[in-house]
Tab-separated table of C-alpha atoms in Angstrom:
chain	number	residue	atom	x	y	z
O	290	MET	CA	67.993	107.902	85.482
O	291	LEU	CA	67.550	104.091	86.057
O	292	ALA	CA	64.936	104.033	83.343
O	293	ARG	CA	67.334	105.110	80.869
O	294	VAL	CA	69.331	101.761	81.189
O	295	SER	CA	66.615	99.870	79.543
O	296	THR	CA	66.361	102.347	76.615
O	297	ALA	CA	70.167	102.678	76.177
O	298	PRO	CA	71.540	101.764	72.612
O	299	THR	CA	73.409	98.549	72.406
O	300	PHE	CA	77.029	99.490	71.890
O	301	LYS	CA	78.212	97.958	68.672
O	302	ARG	CA	81.879	96.787	68.242
O	303	LEU	CA	83.543	99.642	66.208
O	304	PRO	CA	87.376	100.591	65.650
O	305	ARG	CA	88.630	102.992	68.196
O	306	ALA	CA	89.141	105.697	65.624
O	307	VAL	CA	85.409	105.652	64.574
O	308	ARG	CA	84.399	105.731	68.202
O	309	GLU	CA	86.478	108.659	68.813
O	310	GLN	CA	85.070	110.656	66.041
O	311	GLN	CA	81.513	109.745	67.258
O	312	MET	CA	82.514	111.139	70.562
O	313	LEU	CA	83.965	114.304	69.252
O	314	ASP	CA	80.873	114.842	66.981
O	315	ALA	CA	78.684	114.540	70.054
O	316	ALA	CA	81.100	116.684	72.093
O	317	VAL	CA	81.043	119.431	69.524
O	318	LYS	CA	77.168	119.291	69.400
O	319	VAL	CA	76.675	119.328	73.094
O	320	PHE	CA	79.304	121.979	73.908
O	321	SER	CA	77.813	124.183	71.118
O	322	ARG	CA	74.289	123.664	72.590
O	323	ARG	CA	74.969	124.032	76.230
O	324	GLY	CA	78.426	125.786	76.589
O	325	PHE	CA	81.428	124.257	78.325
O	326	HIS	CA	80.226	124.626	81.861
O	327	ALA	CA	76.648	123.415	81.441
O	328	ALA	CA	77.593	120.558	79.215
O	329	SER	CA	77.344	117.169	80.777
O	330	MET	CA	79.376	114.038	80.035
O	331	ASP	CA	76.123	112.190	80.462
O	332	GLU	CA	74.681	114.095	77.530
O	333	ILE	CA	77.649	113.637	75.460
O	334	ALA	CA	77.904	109.931	76.027
O	335	GLU	CA	74.177	109.437	75.296
O	336	ASP	CA	74.441	111.552	72.221
O	337	ALA	CA	77.457	109.501	70.962
O	338	GLY	CA	75.599	106.186	71.866
O	339	ILE	CA	78.538	105.349	73.910
O	340	SER	CA	78.818	104.573	77.794
O	341	LYS	CA	80.099	107.360	79.908
O	342	PRO	CA	82.999	105.295	81.379
O	343	MET	CA	84.087	104.568	77.683
O	344	VAL	CA	84.113	108.378	76.921
O	345	TYR	CA	86.396	109.009	79.951
O	346	ALA	CA	88.581	105.896	79.020
O	347	TYR	CA	89.085	107.201	75.495
O	348	LEU	CA	88.997	110.978	75.726
O	349	GLY	CA	89.553	111.748	79.413
O	350	THR	CA	87.882	114.601	81.413
O	351	LYS	CA	85.334	116.988	80.080
O	352	GLU	CA	88.212	119.687	79.960
O	353	GLU	CA	90.366	117.053	77.721
O	354	LEU	CA	87.305	116.355	75.653
O	355	PHE	CA	86.729	120.195	74.995
O	356	ILE	CA	90.423	120.511	74.078
O	357	ALA	CA	90.093	117.485	71.664
O	358	ALA	CA	86.898	118.890	70.072
O	359	LEU	CA	88.530	122.393	69.808
O	360	HIS	CA	91.614	120.795	68.100
O	361	ARG	CA	89.717	118.592	65.666
O	362	GLU	CA	87.482	121.647	64.641
O	363	GLY	CA	90.544	123.807	64.203
O	364	THR	CA	92.391	121.030	62.160
O	365	ARG	CA	89.296	120.608	59.983
O	366	MET	CA	89.220	124.353	59.444
O	367	MET	CA	92.927	124.534	58.358
O	368	GLU	CA	92.347	121.379	56.149
O	369	ALA	CA	89.506	123.056	54.523
O	370	ILE	CA	91.707	126.072	53.701
O	371	ALA	CA	94.748	123.994	52.685
O	372	ALA	CA	92.663	121.943	50.339
O	373	VAL	CA	91.914	125.091	48.078
O	374	VAL	CA	94.980	127.196	48.541
O	375	GLY	CA	97.450	125.937	45.801
O	376	ASP	CA	101.059	127.074	46.033
O	377	ASN	CA	101.176	127.729	42.340
O	378	LEU	CA	98.234	130.091	42.256
O	379	PRO	CA	98.770	133.912	42.170
O	380	PRO	CA	98.807	135.425	45.562
O	381	ASP	CA	95.441	137.220	45.361
O	382	GLU	CA	93.942	133.865	44.274
O	383	GLN	CA	95.400	132.123	47.113
O	384	LEU	CA	94.395	134.790	49.720
O	385	TRP	CA	90.855	134.891	48.193
O	386	ARG	CA	90.447	131.102	48.287
O	387	GLY	CA	91.717	130.762	51.900
O	388	LEU	CA	89.366	133.541	53.031
O	389	ARG	CA	86.467	131.964	51.193
O	390	ALA	CA	87.134	128.556	52.763
O	391	PHE	CA	87.698	130.088	56.160
O	392	PHE	CA	84.336	132.198	56.087
O	393	GLY	CA	82.644	129.272	54.541
O	394	PHE	CA	83.685	127.063	57.346
O	395	VAL	CA	82.577	129.591	60.125
O	396	GLY	CA	79.271	130.233	58.205
O	397	ALA	CA	78.656	126.531	58.056
O	398	HIS	CA	79.473	126.177	61.737
O	399	ARG	CA	78.227	129.343	63.381
O	400	ASP	CA	77.195	127.672	66.531
O	401	GLY	CA	80.326	125.856	66.782
O	402	TRP	CA	82.468	128.893	66.188
O	403	ALA	CA	80.322	131.072	68.547
O	404	VAL	CA	80.604	128.528	71.449
O	405	LEU	CA	83.761	126.403	70.785
O	406	TYR	CA	86.018	129.375	69.764
O	407	ARG	CA	84.512	131.928	72.134
O	408	GLN	CA	84.385	129.607	74.986
O	409	ALA	CA	88.082	128.576	74.416
O	410	ARG	CA	89.010	132.297	74.328
O	411	ALA	CA	87.007	133.000	77.493
O	412	GLU	CA	88.577	130.367	79.580
O	413	GLN	CA	92.184	130.840	80.861
O	414	ARG	CA	92.444	127.089	80.924
O	415	PHE	CA	92.043	126.766	76.996
O	416	ALA	CA	94.397	129.820	76.345
O	417	GLY	CA	97.395	127.570	75.603
O	418	GLU	CA	95.637	125.327	73.024
O	419	LEU	CA	94.073	128.455	71.290
O	420	ALA	CA	97.378	130.365	71.162
O	421	GLU	CA	99.154	127.358	69.580
O	422	MET	CA	96.400	126.965	66.836
O	423	ARG	CA	96.616	130.708	66.253
O	424	SER	CA	100.501	130.494	65.877
O	425	ARG	CA	100.261	127.750	63.346
O	426	ILE	CA	97.665	129.703	61.318
O	427	ILE	CA	99.775	132.889	61.487
O	428	GLU	CA	102.819	130.785	60.542
O	429	VAL	CA	100.874	129.518	57.450
O	430	VAL	CA	99.780	132.916	56.376
O	431	ALA	CA	103.216	134.410	56.670
O	432	GLY	CA	104.642	131.537	54.677
O	433	MET	CA	102.104	132.161	51.931
O	434	LEU	CA	102.969	135.785	52.027
O	435	GLY	CA	106.631	135.050	51.840
O	436	ARG	CA	106.241	132.828	48.695
O	437	ALA	CA	104.216	135.687	47.061
O	438	VAL	CA	107.016	138.019	47.676
O	439	GLU	CA	109.496	135.613	46.267
O	440	ALA	CA	107.384	135.049	43.290
O	441	ARG	CA	106.945	138.817	42.690
O	442	SER	CA	110.528	139.720	43.204
O	443	ALA	CA	111.458	137.570	40.123
O	444	HIS	CA	109.838	140.149	37.856
O	445	VAL	CA	109.361	143.411	39.821
O	446	ASP	CA	111.994	145.674	41.156
O	447	ARG	CA	112.598	144.076	44.537
O	448	ARG	CA	112.405	146.415	47.409
O	449	GLU	CA	113.026	144.863	50.906
O	450	VAL	CA	110.237	143.063	52.512
O	451	ARG	CA	111.498	141.720	55.816
O	452	GLU	CA	110.504	138.748	57.647
O	453	ILE	CA	109.119	140.881	60.397
O	454	ASP	CA	106.920	142.630	57.936
O	455	LEU	CA	105.463	139.356	56.800
O	456	GLU	CA	104.862	138.251	60.424
O	457	VAL	CA	103.140	141.526	61.240
O	458	MET	CA	100.988	141.407	58.249
O	459	ALA	CA	99.978	137.812	58.974
O	460	TYR	CA	99.029	138.935	62.498
O	461	ALA	CA	96.953	141.696	61.111
O	462	LEU	CA	95.299	139.414	58.633
O	463	VAL	CA	94.433	136.693	61.119
O	464	GLY	CA	93.205	139.310	63.652
O	465	ALA	CA	90.948	140.902	61.030
O	466	SER	CA	89.564	137.580	59.867
O	467	GLU	CA	88.859	136.415	63.551
O	468	SER	CA	87.104	139.701	64.153
O	469	LEU	CA	84.958	139.369	60.937
O	470	ALA	CA	84.291	135.659	61.821
O	471	ASP	CA	82.768	136.861	65.118
O	472	TRP	CA	80.674	139.400	63.151
O	473	LEU	CA	79.563	136.660	60.797
O	474	ALA	CA	78.658	134.219	63.660
O	475	ASP	CA	76.427	137.027	65.139
O	476	HIS	CA	74.711	137.726	61.705
O	477	PRO	CA	72.878	134.490	60.717
O	478	GLN	CA	71.541	136.282	57.621
O	479	ALA	CA	75.122	137.406	56.386
O	480	ASP	CA	76.526	135.544	53.425
O	481	PRO	CA	79.928	133.762	54.064
O	482	GLU	CA	81.072	134.250	50.556
O	483	LYS	CA	80.109	137.974	50.590
O	484	THR	CA	81.971	138.373	53.943
O	485	ALA	CA	85.070	136.956	52.295
O	486	THR	CA	84.928	139.166	49.482
O	487	ARG	CA	84.636	142.140	51.961
O	488	MET	CA	87.738	141.018	53.856
O	489	MET	CA	89.641	140.413	50.602
O	490	ASN	CA	88.945	144.105	49.706
O	491	VAL	CA	90.251	145.290	52.888
O	492	ALA	CA	93.237	142.902	52.973
O	493	TRP	CA	94.153	143.045	49.391
O	494	LEU	CA	93.361	146.520	48.165
O	495	GLY	CA	93.504	148.504	51.425
O	496	ALA	CA	91.357	151.198	52.759
O	497	ALA	CA	92.544	153.758	50.270
O	498	GLN	CA	91.161	152.161	47.114
O	499	LEU	CA	88.172	150.838	49.056
O	500	LEU	CA	87.101	154.273	50.220
O	501	ALA	CA	87.553	155.528	46.762
O	502	GLY	CA	84.930	152.912	45.662
O	503	ASP	CA	87.372	150.442	44.054
O	504	THR	CA	86.565	146.821	44.846
O	505	TRP	CA	88.356	143.606	44.150
O	506	HIS	CA	86.558	140.761	42.280
O	507	PRO	CA	87.443	137.057	41.859
O	508	THR	CA	88.372	136.180	38.391
O	509	ASP	CA	86.049	132.952	38.519
O	510	PRO	CA	82.367	133.490	37.782
U	268	MET	CA	99.257	141.798	110.176
U	269	LEU	CA	98.807	143.827	113.286
U	270	ALA	CA	102.159	145.435	113.005
U	271	ARG	CA	101.084	147.027	109.821
U	272	VAL	CA	98.555	149.286	111.726
U	273	SER	CA	101.226	151.344	113.323
U	274	THR	CA	102.994	151.917	110.002
U	275	ALA	CA	99.743	152.529	108.035
U	276	PRO	CA	99.808	155.957	106.316
U	277	THR	CA	97.459	158.584	107.749
U	278	PHE	CA	94.475	158.970	105.430
U	279	LYS	CA	94.310	162.611	104.310
U	280	ARG	CA	91.011	164.178	103.470
U	281	LEU	CA	90.809	164.262	99.705
U	282	PRO	CA	87.942	164.792	97.278
U	283	ARG	CA	86.204	161.665	96.229
U	284	ALA	CA	87.160	161.873	92.616
U	285	VAL	CA	90.842	162.196	93.462
U	286	ARG	CA	90.599	159.152	95.959
U	287	GLU	CA	88.850	157.068	93.223
U	288	GLN	CA	91.678	157.771	90.718
U	289	GLN	CA	94.244	156.826	93.404
U	290	MET	CA	92.449	153.529	93.904
U	291	LEU	CA	92.206	152.782	90.182
U	292	ASP	CA	95.877	153.616	89.822
U	293	ALA	CA	96.639	151.161	92.477
U	294	ALA	CA	94.074	148.476	91.020
U	295	VAL	CA	95.715	148.737	87.426
U	296	LYS	CA	99.220	148.473	89.085
U	297	VAL	CA	98.224	145.435	91.267
U	298	PHE	CA	95.999	143.586	88.630
U	299	SER	CA	98.900	144.006	86.056
U	300	ARG	CA	101.549	142.685	88.634
U	301	ARG	CA	99.364	139.810	89.800
U	302	GLY	CA	96.504	139.127	87.498
U	303	PHE	CA	92.914	139.203	88.600
U	304	HIS	CA	92.709	135.931	90.546
U	305	ALA	CA	95.928	136.602	92.575
U	306	ALA	CA	95.368	140.253	93.167
U	307	SER	CA	94.145	141.054	96.719
U	308	MET	CA	92.084	144.038	97.882
U	309	ASP	CA	94.628	144.251	100.704
U	310	GLU	CA	97.463	145.074	98.388
U	311	ILE	CA	95.293	147.451	96.263
U	312	ALA	CA	94.195	149.271	99.388
U	313	GLU	CA	97.779	149.603	100.745
U	314	ASP	CA	99.151	150.739	97.461
U	315	ALA	CA	96.519	153.334	97.266
U	316	GLY	CA	97.062	154.470	100.807
U	317	ILE	CA	93.399	154.039	101.563
U	318	SER	CA	91.768	151.746	103.933
U	319	LYS	CA	90.315	148.582	102.589
U	320	PRO	CA	86.739	149.277	103.811
U	321	MET	CA	87.064	152.572	101.886
U	322	VAL	CA	87.969	150.780	98.736
U	323	TYR	CA	84.900	148.572	99.138
U	324	ALA	CA	82.824	151.588	99.842
U	325	TYR	CA	83.959	153.496	96.952
U	326	LEU	CA	84.424	151.030	94.093
U	327	GLY	CA	82.778	147.848	95.398
U	328	THR	CA	84.032	144.250	95.173
U	329	LYS	CA	87.250	143.100	93.394
U	330	GLU	CA	85.323	142.301	90.305
U	331	GLU	CA	83.671	145.729	90.202
U	332	LEU	CA	87.055	147.279	90.874
U	333	PHE	CA	88.551	145.297	87.868
U	334	ILE	CA	85.714	146.533	85.650
U	335	ALA	CA	86.136	150.052	86.784
U	336	ALA	CA	89.949	149.834	86.047
U	337	LEU	CA	89.271	148.230	82.688
U	338	HIS	CA	86.925	150.973	81.882
U	339	ARG	CA	89.067	153.842	82.879
U	340	GLU	CA	92.072	152.315	80.742
U	341	GLY	CA	89.705	151.886	77.819
U	342	THR	CA	88.536	155.498	78.189
U	343	ARG	CA	92.038	156.803	78.440
U	344	MET	CA	92.972	154.951	75.301
U	345	MET	CA	90.033	156.316	73.387
U	346	GLU	CA	90.776	159.931	74.579
U	347	ALA	CA	94.277	159.457	73.580
U	348	ILE	CA	93.150	158.618	70.017
U	349	ALA	CA	90.342	161.119	69.905
U	350	ALA	CA	92.929	163.978	70.839
U	351	VAL	CA	94.874	163.509	67.771
U	352	VAL	CA	92.405	162.327	65.203
U	353	GLY	CA	90.854	165.563	63.706
U	354	ASP	CA	87.771	165.457	61.696
U	355	ASN	CA	89.197	167.922	59.080
U	356	LEU	CA	92.377	165.834	58.382
U	357	PRO	CA	92.508	163.698	55.219
U	358	PRO	CA	91.377	160.111	56.128
U	359	ASP	CA	94.976	158.469	55.695
U	360	GLU	CA	96.272	161.096	58.118
U	361	GLN	CA	93.423	160.226	60.578
U	362	LEU	CA	93.969	156.671	60.369
U	363	TRP	CA	97.649	157.089	60.778
U	364	ARG	CA	97.306	159.381	63.877
U	365	GLY	CA	94.725	156.988	65.371
U	366	LEU	CA	96.938	153.939	64.880
U	367	ARG	CA	99.872	155.669	66.121
U	368	ALA	CA	98.116	156.819	69.378
U	369	PHE	CA	96.694	153.392	69.803
U	370	PHE	CA	99.974	151.446	69.529
U	371	GLY	CA	101.798	154.266	71.476
U	372	PHE	CA	99.219	153.685	74.260
U	373	VAL	CA	99.659	149.945	74.185
U	374	GLY	CA	103.491	150.255	73.894
U	375	ALA	CA	103.448	152.607	77.023
U	376	HIS	CA	101.313	150.116	78.936
U	377	ARG	CA	102.445	146.774	77.826
U	378	ASP	CA	101.791	145.150	81.217
U	379	GLY	CA	98.452	146.735	81.464
U	380	TRP	CA	97.408	145.635	78.064
U	381	ALA	CA	98.723	142.122	78.626
U	382	VAL	CA	97.035	141.728	81.786
U	383	LEU	CA	93.912	143.933	81.880
U	384	TYR	CA	92.941	143.388	78.294
U	385	ARG	CA	93.732	139.573	78.170
U	386	GLN	CA	92.226	139.005	81.525
U	387	ALA	CA	89.045	140.704	80.560
U	388	ARG	CA	88.995	138.645	77.341
U	389	ALA	CA	89.797	135.454	79.268
U	390	GLU	CA	86.960	135.794	81.947
U	391	GLN	CA	83.451	135.157	80.928
U	392	ARG	CA	82.267	137.688	83.674
U	393	PHE	CA	84.142	140.550	81.845
U	394	ALA	CA	82.907	139.628	78.397
U	395	GLY	CA	80.084	142.139	78.432
U	396	GLU	CA	82.210	145.129	79.460
U	397	LEU	CA	84.864	144.262	76.737
U	398	ALA	CA	82.197	143.647	74.100
U	399	GLU	CA	80.680	146.915	74.788
U	400	MET	CA	84.042	148.862	74.657
U	401	ARG	CA	84.879	147.126	71.352
U	402	SER	CA	81.530	148.120	69.879
U	403	ARG	CA	82.115	151.694	70.856
U	404	ILE	CA	85.667	151.583	69.100
U	405	ILE	CA	84.190	149.936	65.888
U	406	GLU	CA	81.481	152.568	65.885
U	407	VAL	CA	84.020	155.410	66.029
U	408	VAL	CA	86.127	153.758	63.378
U	409	ALA	CA	83.082	152.976	60.934
U	410	GLY	CA	82.151	156.711	61.538
U	411	MET	CA	85.417	157.807	60.630
U	412	LEU	CA	85.435	155.786	57.513
U	413	GLY	CA	82.000	157.015	56.475
U	414	ARG	CA	83.026	160.642	56.832
U	415	ALA	CA	86.114	159.854	54.652
U	416	VAL	CA	83.719	158.366	51.973
U	417	GLU	CA	81.592	161.525	52.204
U	418	ALA	CA	84.591	163.729	51.671
U	419	ARG	CA	85.902	161.825	48.796
U	420	SER	CA	82.598	161.466	47.193
U	421	ALA	CA	82.506	165.283	46.729
U	422	HIS	CA	85.355	165.031	44.060
U	423	VAL	CA	85.454	161.507	42.773
U	424	ASP	CA	82.970	159.596	40.868
U	425	ARG	CA	80.911	158.045	43.646
U	426	ARG	CA	80.607	154.387	43.688
U	427	GLU	CA	78.379	152.793	46.207
U	428	VAL	CA	80.100	152.235	49.685
U	429	ARG	CA	77.348	150.966	51.856
U	430	GLU	CA	77.018	151.035	55.738
U	431	ILE	CA	77.678	147.451	55.939
U	432	ASP	CA	80.883	147.715	54.020
U	433	LEU	CA	82.000	150.344	56.447
U	434	GLU	CA	80.970	148.167	59.440
U	435	VAL	CA	82.767	145.263	58.035
U	436	MET	CA	85.785	147.182	57.295
U	437	ALA	CA	85.783	148.758	60.872
U	438	TYR	CA	85.499	145.113	62.280
U	439	ALA	CA	88.595	144.194	60.132
U	440	LEU	CA	90.667	147.126	61.137
U	441	VAL	CA	89.813	146.779	64.904
U	442	GLY	CA	90.503	143.004	64.734
U	443	ALA	CA	93.918	143.517	63.052
U	444	SER	CA	94.782	146.183	65.480
U	445	GLU	CA	94.095	144.055	68.425
U	446	SER	CA	96.017	141.248	67.047
U	447	LEU	CA	98.961	143.513	66.500
U	448	ALA	CA	98.695	145.022	69.855
U	449	ASP	CA	99.008	141.575	71.346
U	450	TRP	CA	102.115	141.056	69.158
U	451	LEU	CA	103.440	144.287	70.531
U	452	ALA	CA	102.843	143.426	74.215
U	453	ASP	CA	104.724	140.194	73.604
U	454	HIS	CA	107.793	142.084	71.919
U	455	PRO	CA	109.219	144.474	74.488
U	456	GLN	CA	111.918	145.412	71.836
U	457	ALA	CA	109.407	146.294	69.183
U	458	ASP	CA	108.826	149.991	68.538
U	459	PRO	CA	105.161	151.192	68.749
U	460	GLU	CA	105.611	153.779	66.075
U	461	LYS	CA	106.994	151.309	63.810
U	462	THR	CA	104.224	148.762	64.417
U	463	ALA	CA	101.689	151.585	63.864
U	464	THR	CA	103.410	152.181	60.378
U	465	ARG	CA	103.259	148.441	59.476
U	466	MET	CA	99.677	148.318	60.353
U	467	MET	CA	98.960	151.482	58.342
U	468	ASN	CA	100.568	149.775	55.384
U	469	VAL	CA	98.277	146.764	55.566
U	470	ALA	CA	95.182	148.708	56.325
U	471	TRP	CA	95.774	151.576	53.869
U	472	LEU	CA	97.670	150.126	51.092
U	473	GLY	CA	96.596	146.470	51.265
U	474	ALA	CA	98.554	143.328	50.716
U	475	ALA	CA	98.845	143.723	46.934
U	476	GLN	CA	100.912	147.003	47.147
U	477	LEU	CA	102.838	145.839	50.077
U	478	LEU	CA	103.953	142.588	48.648
U	479	ALA	CA	105.116	144.535	45.708
U	480	GLY	CA	107.385	146.495	47.941
U	481	ASP	CA	105.280	149.616	48.113
U	482	THR	CA	104.983	151.263	51.502
U	483	TRP	CA	103.058	154.240	53.100
U	484	HIS	CA	104.873	157.107	54.672
U	485	PRO	CA	103.486	159.751	56.930
U	486	THR	CA	103.899	163.275	55.464
U	487	ASP	CA	105.269	164.691	58.784
U	488	PRO	CA	108.972	164.170	59.352
């Protein structure tokens, strides 16, 4: 271990925010490679090119670092979705874009999903953080569905779609997407875009039309 | 503790299978009440009216007992579903009956679901058992969907519905149902039958029809 000192990188002066992102990049990489339990703060510090005391000083214990990493990845995912889902688009286009961004994100970060998300789910101590992220996503989806209903009710005969219906629909959509994301993470050969299309078919058309061989297609080429 | 000996129930001679079911009943009750970590083998043995060494002899460690309890509840749930889903019924009726049985089961065992299933999900050591149960359910659902396609293709113009489409659809349906079961477990006032209808609407009709105010209704009264 002592030998390492001489080869340690010189720590450049960088703004705190940049340093933190470097640490989180390193944390995501190491947690994904080793899993929460086997990951060491030494490896994370080394990968970030930052001293271990500095990692502790900036982001706290390994547990706090994991939560920070999970939180950042979750935020990135939601930002990737929010960036493409425009409020003014028709609801099927919004759902399609949201699903494509979601599965695209998972497909591009298969290791991160498999380890970060599954570890978070499989550790009681991270249950709170994960439940909170999930609630936020469900709220966003329910809101999107609500606006879709509003928009439609302007020109179709409005039958009652209650708030609880939207909430339940959002739970179902998010649960289905999580389940398929797990499937995608386990199938390195599977195409994220195609997975999004399949999910879109189930969510938008429903099993009835799908079993009859009908499918939904995006309007863009 | 010594005082208990005199009030301990006399252990009647019962067939092994009956004893095991008593132990599992007690295990489900105690795990649901206390959670895996806080549950004690003493309490389980006492609740089952069986000596602690006998519980160990029959079903092993607390971890093995938890897996046995999880396995039995999972099997009961699948049996409850299989009992009502007839192969000769139309696919929407099969799906509806399956969902009603599933949410009925969860609704009747809210505590058990909340603790047994969530604990199993939140403990790395039970991940294997849970993943296996999940795979079995997904296989059953994919099989049901496959038969529905076969039946339909006899009298509609058959468009290609591939095995992977059925697998993906099954993943989505199971994930959506799990997510809604969690919702149901957290909402003691929510009606399981109504939850099944809502899930049926999403799964069978899809969001498009649902957002327009269309709903699916069972044919039975």
